[in-house]
CSV table of C-alpha atoms (C1' of nucleotides) in Angstrom, one decimal:
chain,number,residue,atom,x,y,z
A,1,MET,CA,13.9,26.6,19.3
A,2,GLU,CA,16.6,29.1,18.4
A,3,ARG,CA,15.6,31.8,16.0
A,4,ILE,CA,17.8,33.8,13.7
A,5,SER,CA,16.7,36.2,10.9
A,6,LYS,CA,16.1,34.8,7.4
A,7,ALA,CA,19.0,36.9,6.1
A,8,ALA,CA,21.4,35.5,8.7
A,9,PHE,CA,20.2,32.0,8.0
A,10,ARG,CA,21.2,32.4,4.4
A,11,ARG,CA,24.7,33.4,5.4
A,12,LEU,CA,25.3,30.2,7.5
A,13,PRO,CA,26.4,28.0,4.6
A,14,ARG,CA,29.1,30.6,3.6
A,15,TYR,CA,30.3,31.0,7.2
A,16,HIS,CA,30.5,27.2,7.5
A,17,GLN,CA,32.5,26.8,4.4
A,18,ILE,CA,35.0,29.5,5.3
A,19,LEU,CA,35.4,28.0,8.7
A,20,SER,CA,36.1,24.5,7.3
A,21,ALA,CA,38.7,26.0,4.9
A,22,TYR,CA,40.5,27.8,7.7
A,23,GLU,CA,40.3,24.8,10.0
A,24,SER,CA,41.8,22.5,7.4
A,25,VAL,CA,44.9,24.7,7.4
A,26,GLY,CA,45.2,24.7,11.2
A,27,LYS,CA,43.8,28.2,12.0
A,28,GLU,CA,42.1,28.4,15.4
A,29,PHE,CA,40.6,31.8,15.6
A,30,ILE,CA,39.0,34.2,13.1
A,31,SER,CA,37.9,37.8,13.7
A,32,SER,CA,34.7,39.4,12.6
A,33,ARG,CA,36.8,41.6,10.4
A,34,GLU,CA,38.3,38.7,8.5
A,35,LEU,CA,34.9,37.0,8.0
A,36,SER,CA,33.4,40.3,6.9
A,37,GLU,CA,36.1,40.9,4.3
A,38,ILE,CA,35.8,37.4,2.8
A,39,LEU,CA,32.0,37.7,2.6
A,40,GLU,CA,32.1,41.3,1.6
A,41,ILE,CA,29.6,42.3,4.3
A,42,ASN,CA,29.8,44.7,7.2
A,43,GLU,CA,31.9,43.8,10.2
A,44,THR,CA,29.1,44.6,12.7
A,45,LEU,CA,26.8,42.3,10.8
A,46,VAL,CA,29.1,39.4,11.4
A,47,ARG,CA,29.2,40.1,15.1
A,48,LYS,CA,25.4,40.4,15.2
A,49,ASP,CA,25.1,37.0,13.5
A,50,MET,CA,27.5,35.5,16.1
A,51,ALA,CA,25.4,37.0,18.9
A,52,ASP,CA,22.3,35.6,17.4
A,53,LEU,CA,23.9,32.1,17.3
A,54,ARG,CA,24.8,32.6,21.0
A,55,ILE,CA,28.5,32.4,20.1
A,56,ARG,CA,30.9,34.5,22.2
A,57,GLY,CA,34.2,35.7,20.8
A,58,ARG,CA,37.4,36.5,22.6
A,59,GLN,CA,38.8,40.0,22.8
A,60,ASN,CA,41.8,40.4,20.6
A,61,GLN,CA,41.5,37.0,19.1
A,62,GLY,CA,38.1,36.6,17.5
A,63,TYR,CA,35.9,33.5,17.4
A,64,GLY,CA,37.0,29.9,17.9
A,65,ILE,CA,36.8,28.3,14.5
A,66,THR,CA,36.0,24.8,15.5
A,67,ALA,CA,33.4,25.8,18.1
A,68,LEU,CA,31.7,28.1,15.6
A,69,ARG,CA,31.7,25.4,12.8
A,70,VAL,CA,30.2,22.8,15.2
A,71,ARG,CA,27.7,25.4,16.5
A,72,ILE,CA,26.5,26.0,12.9
A,73,GLU,CA,26.3,22.3,12.2
A,74,ASN,CA,24.3,21.6,15.3
A,75,PHE,CA,22.0,24.6,14.6
A,76,LEU,CA,21.3,23.2,11.2
A,77,GLY,CA,21.0,19.6,12.4
A,78,LEU,CA,23.8,18.4,10.2
A,79,GLN,CA,25.1,16.1,12.9
A,80,GLU,CA,22.1,13.8,12.3
A,81,ILE,CA,22.1,11.7,9.2
A,82,THR,CA,19.5,12.6,6.5
A,83,GLU,CA,18.7,9.7,4.2
A,84,THR,CA,17.6,10.7,0.8
A,85,LEU,CA,16.8,9.3,-2.7
A,86,VAL,CA,17.9,10.9,-5.9
A,87,VAL,CA,14.9,10.8,-8.1
A,88,GLY,CA,15.9,11.1,-11.8
A,89,ALA,CA,19.2,9.4,-12.9
A,90,GLY,CA,20.1,11.8,-15.7
A,91,ASN,CA,23.4,13.8,-15.9
A,92,LEU,CA,22.6,16.0,-13.0
A,93,GLY,CA,21.2,13.3,-10.8
A,94,THR,CA,24.3,11.2,-11.5
A,95,ALA,CA,26.5,14.2,-10.7
A,96,LEU,CA,24.8,14.7,-7.3
A,97,ALA,CA,24.7,11.0,-6.5
A,98,THR,CA,28.4,10.7,-7.0
A,99,TYR,CA,29.4,13.9,-5.3
A,100,ALA,CA,31.7,12.8,-2.4
A,101,GLY,CA,31.3,16.1,-0.5
A,102,PHE,CA,27.8,15.5,0.8
A,103,SER,CA,28.7,12.9,3.5
A,104,GLN,CA,30.4,15.5,5.7
A,105,TYR,CA,27.1,17.3,6.0
A,106,GLY,CA,25.2,14.1,7.1
A,107,LEU,CA,23.5,13.8,3.7
A,108,LYS,CA,23.3,10.1,2.7
A,109,ILE,CA,22.0,9.0,-0.6
A,110,VAL,CA,20.4,5.6,-0.2
A,111,GLY,CA,19.3,5.0,-3.8
A,112,MET,CA,18.3,6.4,-7.1
A,113,ILE,CA,15.1,6.2,-9.1
A,114,ASP,CA,14.5,6.4,-12.8
A,115,SER,CA,11.7,5.6,-15.2
A,116,ASP,CA,13.9,4.4,-18.0
A,117,PRO,CA,13.9,0.6,-18.1
A,118,ASP,CA,17.4,0.6,-19.6
A,119,LYS,CA,18.7,2.3,-16.5
A,120,VAL,CA,16.7,0.4,-13.9
A,121,PHE,CA,18.8,-2.0,-11.8
A,122,SER,CA,22.1,-0.7,-13.1
A,123,THR,CA,24.3,1.2,-10.7
A,124,VAL,CA,25.8,4.7,-10.5
A,125,GLY,CA,28.8,4.5,-8.2
A,126,GLU,CA,27.6,2.5,-5.3
A,127,HIS,CA,23.9,3.4,-5.8
A,128,THR,CA,21.3,1.2,-7.4
A,129,ILE,CA,18.8,2.7,-9.8
A,130,HIS,CA,15.2,1.5,-8.8
A,131,PRO,CA,12.2,1.7,-11.0
A,132,VAL,CA,9.8,4.6,-10.4
A,133,SER,CA,7.1,2.1,-9.5
A,134,ARG,CA,9.0,1.4,-6.3
A,135,LEU,CA,9.4,5.1,-5.3
A,136,GLY,CA,6.5,5.1,-2.8
A,137,SER,CA,7.4,1.8,-1.2
A,138,LEU,CA,11.1,2.7,-0.8
A,139,ILE,CA,10.2,6.0,0.9
A,140,ARG,CA,7.9,4.2,3.3
A,141,LYS,CA,10.2,1.3,4.0
A,142,ARG,CA,13.2,3.5,4.9
A,143,ASP,CA,11.1,6.4,6.3
A,144,ILE,CA,12.7,8.9,3.9
A,145,LYS,CA,11.8,12.5,4.7
A,146,MET,CA,13.7,14.2,1.9
A,147,ILE,CA,14.2,13.6,-1.8
A,148,ILE,CA,16.5,15.2,-4.4
A,149,LEU,CA,14.4,15.9,-7.5
A,150,THR,CA,16.2,15.9,-10.9
A,151,VAL,CA,13.5,14.5,-13.2
A,152,PRO,CA,12.4,16.3,-16.4
A,153,LEU,CA,10.1,19.3,-16.0
A,154,ALA,CA,7.1,17.4,-17.3
A,155,ALA,CA,7.4,14.7,-14.6
A,156,ALA,CA,8.2,16.9,-11.7
A,157,GLN,CA,4.7,17.5,-10.2
A,158,GLU,CA,3.6,13.9,-10.6
A,159,VAL,CA,6.7,12.5,-8.9
A,160,THR,CA,6.4,15.1,-6.2
A,161,ASP,CA,2.8,14.0,-5.5
A,162,VAL,CA,3.9,10.4,-5.1
A,163,CYS,CA,6.7,11.3,-2.7
A,164,VAL,CA,4.5,13.6,-0.6
A,165,GLU,CA,1.8,10.9,-0.4
A,166,ALA,CA,4.4,8.5,0.9
A,167,GLY,CA,5.5,10.8,3.7
A,168,VAL,CA,8.3,13.0,2.2
A,169,ARG,CA,8.5,16.4,4.0
A,170,ALA,CA,11.3,18.2,2.2
A,171,ILE,CA,12.0,18.4,-1.6
A,172,TRP,CA,15.3,19.6,-2.9
A,173,ASN,CA,14.1,20.7,-6.3
A,174,PHE,CA,16.5,20.9,-9.2
A,175,THR,CA,13.8,21.1,-11.8
A,176,PRO,CA,12.5,24.5,-13.1
A,177,CYS,CA,9.0,23.6,-11.9
A,178,GLU,CA,7.2,25.6,-9.2
A,179,LEU,CA,5.9,22.6,-7.3
A,180,GLN,CA,2.6,22.5,-5.6
A,181,VAL,CA,2.8,20.9,-2.2
A,182,PRO,CA,0.5,20.7,0.9
A,183,PRO,CA,1.3,22.7,4.0
A,184,GLY,CA,4.0,21.0,6.1
A,185,VAL,CA,6.1,20.1,3.1
A,186,LYS,CA,9.1,22.3,2.3
A,187,VAL,CA,10.4,22.9,-1.2
A,188,ARG,CA,13.9,24.3,-1.8
A,189,ASN,CA,14.2,25.5,-5.4
A,190,GLU,CA,17.7,25.4,-6.9
A,191,GLN,CA,16.8,27.4,-10.0
A,192,ILE,CA,20.3,27.2,-11.4
A,193,ILE,CA,19.5,29.4,-14.4
A,194,GLY,CA,19.0,32.3,-12.0
A,195,GLY,CA,22.7,32.4,-11.4
A,196,PHE,CA,23.3,32.9,-15.1
A,197,MET,CA,20.7,35.6,-15.4
A,198,ALA,CA,22.5,37.6,-12.7
A,199,LEU,CA,25.8,37.3,-14.6
A,200,SER,CA,24.2,38.0,-17.9
A,201,TYR,CA,22.7,41.3,-16.5
A,202,TYR,CA,26.1,42.2,-15.2
A,203,LEU,CA,27.9,41.5,-18.5
A,204,LYS,CA,25.4,43.3,-20.7
A,205,ASN,CA,25.6,46.3,-18.5
A,206,LEU,CA,29.4,46.4,-18.0
A,207,ALA,CA,29.8,49.7,-19.8
A,208,ALA,CA,27.2,51.4,-17.7
A,209,GLU,CA,28.3,49.7,-14.5
A,210,GLU,CA,32.0,50.4,-14.8
A,211,GLY,CA,33.2,51.8,-11.6
A,212,ASN,CA,30.4,50.6,-9.2
A,213,GLU,CA,30.5,46.9,-9.4
A,214,GLU,CA,29.6,44.6,-6.6
A,215,LYS,CA,30.5,41.0,-6.1
A,216,GLU,CA,27.0,39.9,-5.0
A,217,ALA,CA,23.8,40.9,-6.8
B,1,MET,CA,20.2,52.0,-17.2
B,2,GLU,CA,17.1,50.7,-15.5
B,3,ARG,CA,17.3,50.0,-11.8
B,4,ILE,CA,15.3,47.6,-9.7
B,5,SER,CA,15.8,46.5,-6.1
B,6,LYS,CA,18.1,43.6,-5.4
B,7,ALA,CA,15.2,41.7,-3.9
B,8,ALA,CA,13.1,42.3,-7.1
B,9,PHE,CA,16.1,41.2,-9.2
B,10,ARG,CA,16.2,37.9,-7.4
B,11,ARG,CA,12.6,37.3,-8.3
B,12,LEU,CA,13.0,37.7,-12.0
B,13,PRO,CA,14.1,34.2,-12.8
B,14,ARG,CA,11.1,32.8,-11.1
B,15,TYR,CA,8.7,35.2,-12.8
B,16,HIS,CA,10.4,34.2,-16.1
B,17,GLN,CA,10.0,30.6,-15.6
B,18,ILE,CA,6.3,30.8,-14.6
B,19,LEU,CA,5.6,33.0,-17.7
B,20,SER,CA,7.3,30.4,-20.0
B,21,ALA,CA,5.3,27.6,-18.5
B,22,TYR,CA,2.0,29.5,-18.9
B,23,GLU,CA,2.9,30.7,-22.4
B,24,SER,CA,3.6,27.1,-23.5
B,25,VAL,CA,0.1,26.1,-22.7
B,26,GLY,CA,-1.3,29.0,-24.6
B,27,LYS,CA,-2.3,31.4,-21.8
B,28,GLU,CA,-2.1,35.1,-22.7
B,29,PHE,CA,-2.6,37.0,-19.5
B,30,ILE,CA,-1.8,36.5,-15.9
B,31,SER,CA,-2.9,38.6,-12.9
B,32,SER,CA,-0.7,39.8,-10.0
B,33,ARG,CA,-2.9,37.6,-7.8
B,34,GLU,CA,-2.0,34.4,-9.8
B,35,LEU,CA,1.7,35.2,-9.8
B,36,SER,CA,1.6,36.0,-6.1
B,37,GLU,CA,0.0,32.7,-5.2
B,38,ILE,CA,2.5,30.7,-7.2
B,39,LEU,CA,5.4,32.5,-5.7
B,40,GLU,CA,3.8,32.7,-2.3
B,41,ILE,CA,4.5,36.4,-2.0
B,42,ASN,CA,2.2,39.4,-1.5
B,43,GLU,CA,0.1,40.5,-4.5
B,44,THR,CA,1.1,44.2,-4.1
B,45,LEU,CA,4.7,43.2,-4.3
B,46,VAL,CA,4.1,41.6,-7.7
B,47,ARG,CA,2.5,44.8,-8.9
B,48,LYS,CA,5.3,46.9,-7.6
B,49,ASP,CA,7.8,44.7,-9.4
B,50,MET,CA,5.9,45.1,-12.6
B,51,ALA,CA,5.8,48.9,-12.1
B,52,ASP,CA,9.6,48.8,-11.5
B,53,LEU,CA,10.0,46.9,-14.8
B,54,ARG,CA,7.9,49.6,-16.5
B,55,ILE,CA,5.3,46.9,-17.4
B,56,ARG,CA,1.7,48.0,-17.5
B,57,GLY,CA,-1.1,45.6,-16.9
B,58,ARG,CA,-4.7,45.7,-18.2
B,59,GLN,CA,-7.6,46.2,-15.9
B,60,ASN,CA,-9.6,43.0,-15.4
B,61,GLN,CA,-7.1,40.9,-17.3
B,62,GLY,CA,-3.7,41.3,-15.8
B,63,TYR,CA,-0.3,41.4,-17.5
B,64,GLY,CA,0.5,40.2,-21.1
B,65,ILE,CA,2.5,37.0,-20.6
B,66,THR,CA,4.6,37.2,-23.7
B,67,ALA,CA,5.4,40.9,-23.4
B,68,LEU,CA,6.4,40.4,-19.8
B,69,ARG,CA,8.6,37.4,-20.6
B,70,VAL,CA,10.3,39.4,-23.4
B,71,ARG,CA,10.7,42.4,-21.1
B,72,ILE,CA,12.5,40.3,-18.5
B,73,GLU,CA,14.7,38.7,-21.1
B,74,ASN,CA,15.7,42.1,-22.5
B,75,PHE,CA,16.3,43.5,-19.1
B,76,LEU,CA,18.6,40.7,-18.3
B,77,GLY,CA,20.3,40.8,-21.6
B,78,LEU,CA,19.3,37.2,-22.5
B,79,GLN,CA,18.6,38.1,-26.1
B,80,GLU,CA,22.3,38.5,-26.7
B,81,ILE,CA,24.4,35.3,-26.9
B,82,THR,CA,26.9,34.7,-24.0
B,83,GLU,CA,29.7,32.4,-25.0
B,84,THR,CA,31.2,30.4,-22.2
B,85,LEU,CA,33.7,27.6,-21.4
B,86,VAL,CA,33.0,24.9,-18.9
B,87,VAL,CA,36.2,24.6,-16.8
B,88,GLY,CA,36.3,21.2,-15.2
B,89,ALA,CA,34.9,18.2,-17.0
B,90,GLY,CA,33.9,16.1,-14.0
B,91,ASN,CA,30.3,14.9,-13.4
B,92,LEU,CA,28.9,18.4,-12.7
B,93,GLY,CA,30.7,20.0,-15.6
B,94,THR,CA,29.5,17.3,-17.9
B,95,ALA,CA,25.9,17.7,-16.6
B,96,LEU,CA,26.0,21.4,-17.2
B,97,ALA,CA,27.7,21.1,-20.6
B,98,THR,CA,25.0,18.7,-21.8
B,99,TYR,CA,22.0,20.5,-20.4
B,100,ALA,CA,19.8,21.4,-23.3
B,101,GLY,CA,17.9,24.1,-21.5
B,102,PHE,CA,20.6,26.8,-21.5
B,103,SER,CA,20.3,27.7,-25.2
B,104,GLN,CA,16.9,29.3,-24.7
B,105,TYR,CA,18.6,31.8,-22.4
B,106,GLY,CA,21.3,32.7,-24.9
B,107,LEU,CA,23.9,30.7,-23.0
B,108,LYS,CA,26.3,29.0,-25.4
B,109,ILE,CA,29.0,26.6,-24.3
B,110,VAL,CA,31.8,26.7,-26.8
B,111,GLY,CA,34.2,24.2,-25.2
B,112,MET,CA,35.3,22.4,-22.1
B,113,ILE,CA,38.6,22.4,-20.2
B,114,ASP,CA,40.2,19.7,-18.0
B,115,SER,CA,43.6,19.0,-16.6
B,116,ASP,CA,43.3,15.2,-16.9
B,117,PRO,CA,45.3,14.0,-19.9
B,118,ASP,CA,43.0,11.1,-20.3
B,119,LYS,CA,40.1,13.4,-20.9
B,120,VAL,CA,41.7,16.0,-23.1
B,121,PHE,CA,40.6,16.0,-26.7
B,122,SER,CA,37.8,13.6,-26.0
B,123,THR,CA,34.3,15.0,-26.4
B,124,VAL,CA,31.2,15.4,-24.2
B,125,GLY,CA,28.2,15.7,-26.3
B,126,GLU,CA,29.3,18.1,-29.0
B,127,HIS,CA,31.9,19.8,-26.9
B,128,THR,CA,35.7,19.1,-27.1
B,129,ILE,CA,37.7,19.0,-23.9
B,130,HIS,CA,40.8,21.2,-24.2
B,131,PRO,CA,43.9,21.0,-22.0
B,132,VAL,CA,44.1,23.5,-19.1
B,133,SER,CA,47.2,24.9,-20.8
B,134,ARG,CA,45.1,26.4,-23.5
B,135,LEU,CA,42.6,28.0,-21.1
B,136,GLY,CA,44.0,31.5,-21.4
B,137,SER,CA,44.5,31.5,-25.2
B,138,LEU,CA,41.0,30.1,-25.8
B,139,ILE,CA,39.5,32.9,-23.7
B,140,ARG,CA,41.5,35.5,-25.6
B,141,LYS,CA,40.8,34.1,-29.0
B,142,ARG,CA,37.0,33.9,-28.6
B,143,ASP,CA,36.9,37.0,-26.3
B,144,ILE,CA,35.1,35.0,-23.6
B,145,LYS,CA,33.7,37.0,-20.8
B,146,MET,CA,32.2,34.3,-18.6
B,147,ILE,CA,33.3,30.9,-17.5
B,148,ILE,CA,31.5,28.1,-15.7
B,149,LEU,CA,33.8,26.8,-12.9
B,150,THR,CA,33.4,23.2,-11.8
B,151,VAL,CA,37.0,22.3,-10.9
B,152,PRO,CA,38.0,20.7,-7.6
B,153,LEU,CA,38.2,23.2,-4.6
B,154,ALA,CA,42.0,23.1,-4.6
B,155,ALA,CA,42.3,24.3,-8.2
B,156,ALA,CA,39.6,26.9,-8.1
B,157,GLN,CA,41.6,30.0,-7.2
B,158,GLU,CA,44.4,29.2,-9.5
B,159,VAL,CA,42.1,28.6,-12.5
B,160,THR,CA,40.2,31.8,-11.7
B,161,ASP,CA,43.4,33.8,-11.7
B,162,VAL,CA,44.2,32.5,-15.2
B,163,CYS,CA,40.7,33.4,-16.5
B,164,VAL,CA,40.7,36.9,-15.0
B,165,GLU,CA,44.1,37.6,-16.4
B,166,ALA,CA,42.8,36.5,-19.8
B,167,GLY,CA,39.9,38.9,-19.6
B,168,VAL,CA,37.0,37.0,-18.0
B,169,ARG,CA,34.6,39.4,-16.3
B,170,ALA,CA,32.1,36.9,-14.8
B,171,ILE,CA,32.5,33.6,-13.0
B,172,TRP,CA,29.7,31.2,-12.4
B,173,ASN,CA,31.2,29.4,-9.5
B,174,PHE,CA,30.0,25.9,-8.6
B,175,THR,CA,33.0,25.2,-6.3
B,176,PRO,CA,32.7,25.7,-2.6
B,177,CYS,CA,35.6,28.3,-2.8
B,178,GLU,CA,35.2,32.0,-1.9
B,179,LEU,CA,37.1,33.3,-4.9
B,180,GLN,CA,39.3,36.3,-4.7
B,181,VAL,CA,38.9,38.5,-7.7
B,182,PRO,CA,39.8,42.1,-8.6
B,183,PRO,CA,37.1,44.8,-8.8
B,184,GLY,CA,35.2,44.6,-12.1
B,185,VAL,CA,34.9,40.8,-12.0
B,186,LYS,CA,31.7,39.4,-10.8
B,187,VAL,CA,31.4,36.1,-9.1
B,188,ARG,CA,28.1,34.2,-8.7
B,189,ASN,CA,28.4,31.5,-6.1
B,190,GLU,CA,26.2,28.4,-6.5
B,191,GLN,CA,26.8,27.0,-3.1
B,192,ILE,CA,24.6,24.0,-3.6
B,193,ILE,CA,25.0,22.6,-0.2
B,194,GLY,CA,23.3,25.7,1.2
B,195,GLY,CA,20.0,24.3,-0.2
B,196,PHE,CA,20.5,21.1,1.7
B,197,MET,CA,21.3,23.0,4.9
B,198,ALA,CA,18.0,24.9,4.8
B,199,LEU,CA,16.1,21.6,4.3
B,200,SER,CA,18.1,19.9,7.1
B,201,TYR,CA,17.2,22.7,9.5
B,202,TYR,CA,13.5,22.3,8.5
B,203,LEU,CA,13.5,18.5,9.0
B,204,LYS,CA,15.3,18.6,12.3
B,205,ASN,CA,12.9,21.1,13.7
B,206,LEU,CA,9.7,19.6,12.3
B,207,ALA,CA,8.2,18.9,15.7
B,208,ALA,CA,8.8,22.5,16.9
B,209,GLU,CA,7.8,24.0,13.6
B,210,GLU,CA,4.6,22.0,13.1
B,211,GLY,CA,1.9,24.4,12.4
B,212,ASN,CA,3.8,27.4,11.1
B,213,GLU,CA,5.7,26.2,8.1
B,214,GLU,CA,6.7,28.2,5.1
B,215,LYS,CA,7.7,27.1,1.7
B,216,GLU,CA,10.6,29.5,1.4
B,217,ALA,CA,13.3,29.9,4.1
C,1,DT,C1',49.4,51.5,28.4
C,2,DA,C1',47.7,51.5,23.6
C,3,DG,C1',45.7,48.7,20.3
C,4,DA,C1',42.6,45.4,18.9
C,5,DT,C1',38.7,43.4,19.1
C,6,DT,C1',33.9,42.1,20.8
C,7,DG,C1',29.1,43.2,22.0
C,8,DT,C1',25.1,46.2,22.1
C,9,DT,C1',22.1,50.0,21.3
C,10,DA,C1',20.1,53.4,18.4
C,11,DA,C1',19.8,55.2,13.8
C,12,DT,C1',19.3,54.4,9.1
C,13,DC,C1',18.2,52.1,5.2
C,14,DG,C1',15.6,49.1,2.1
C,15,DA,C1',11.8,45.9,1.3
C,16,DT,C1',7.2,44.7,2.0
C,17,DT,C1',2.5,45.4,3.0
C,18,DA,C1',-2.0,48.0,3.8
C,19,DA,C1',-5.0,51.1,2.2
C,20,DC,C1',-7.3,53.0,-1.3
C,21,DA,C1',-8.2,55.6,-5.7
C,22,DA,C1',-8.6,54.7,-10.6
C,23,DT,C1',-10.5,52.3,-14.3
C,24,DC,C1',-12.1,48.7,-17.5
D,1,DT,C1',-23.7,48.9,-12.5
D,2,DA,C1',-20.8,45.8,-9.7
D,3,DG,C1',-16.8,43.3,-9.7
D,4,DA,C1',-12.2,42.6,-10.8
D,5,DT,C1',-8.1,44.3,-11.2
D,6,DT,C1',-4.1,47.7,-11.7
D,7,DG,C1',-1.2,51.4,-9.8
D,8,DT,C1',0.5,54.3,-6.1
D,9,DT,C1',1.3,56.3,-1.7
D,10,DA,C1',2.1,56.0,3.1
D,11,DA,C1',2.9,52.9,6.9
D,12,DT,C1',5.2,49.1,8.7
D,13,DC,C1',8.5,45.8,9.1
D,14,DG,C1',13.0,43.8,9.0
D,15,DA,C1',17.9,44.1,8.0
D,16,DT,C1',22.0,46.6,8.1
D,17,DT,C1',25.1,50.0,9.8
D,18,DA,C1',27.1,53.7,12.9
D,19,DA,C1',28.5,54.8,17.2
D,20,DC,C1',30.5,53.7,21.2
D,21,DA,C1',31.3,51.3,25.6
D,22,DA,C1',33.7,47.2,27.4
D,23,DT,C1',37.7,44.5,27.9
D,24,DC,C1',41.7,41.6,27.1
DNA sequence: TAGATTGTTAATCGATTAACAATC
DNA sequence: TAGATTGTTAATCGATTAACAATC
């Protein structure tokens, strides 16, 4: 399997999104310089990332936008559909379940789960809310490998255990819980408050920082 | 002003959250070893981070949990209130505006903004939705330094320009747009899809990865 | 051609880890 | 005391950048 550095891996979503934006306005090529300016990183670093992805550019033109976008998608496995359940039908779960942008990345939400009897069997957009008692059987029936976790903190570990027991291998964790999982199960923490903390630090140190700001902490 | 490395800075939210969790069950001390196991990082790295924060531990006991939590909060400026507007009252904006957890970090939402006349002057929880025409004046009137941006991609840059013009210095960006801002304005991108991409890569390479997984990409 | 741009290597920089002394 | 743990330095590792050759 191909290998790129962890740091390069983290840059792929941003490359992908810039490429999509440029593609949608009909641009065909983009130079390492343009990419580096948008991302505010070094130009050489962009070329190195491309080399790691085994993408060749053209002299005087740059990199083919569509080819590069498709390369990133294939590298990340986005061309294959990933079926998932949204576990927790609160505000955030509802926002994620109704977000139209996921389908272009192969992410397909096949149902929602909630413990509240008043919500169960109602629908959110086109998704039915199932009772938490059916969580395990739904995962098994559809062979679901990933769940989106948006339950309250207190329920997070318990729900995770059920999912892992049923065969889930990846957890997209929107709760502020440091989940315990066995080896072979990957957790991605979206600790949203971290973003605010970085901005708070910046704002509270504005006077001291003035003159040496950076866009990315 | 105190300085810590970028990498250490990114770990602060996770330290903070673990400390809060331990504190809420009445624990008073935590060792570098415990922290390192929860975060799956090296024990020495935890001690180095504590040293950088000028926090001293106690032999045989570890670090005082409350003191450490308060230290991180002060370092990040969380003890001071940050007033903000949620710009874009869609599903995600609504979810963020109604999230109760922000107040403990000093984050105070003082209003919402939307361009849809059907939404304007209605309320979300305790927040009133104002028309986008009042965005600049609201920012000036309340001297708002940060906004939460959840508008559609196509409106993101335009709205940003209005906010920056009115004096905003920090943008918590939930849109998939690489915003252009002048020096002195900080953008924090919450490119949520990036989380899914990391999990997709993991799932699609499970067979090849089997046996050398990591929890963090 | 001159200019623009890629691709690669070596040097530098920054972050992590190993080793170990200090101490309760 | 022995064991547990912090704190610090030096070594290592990984990521970024500078320099520059290649080429359209």
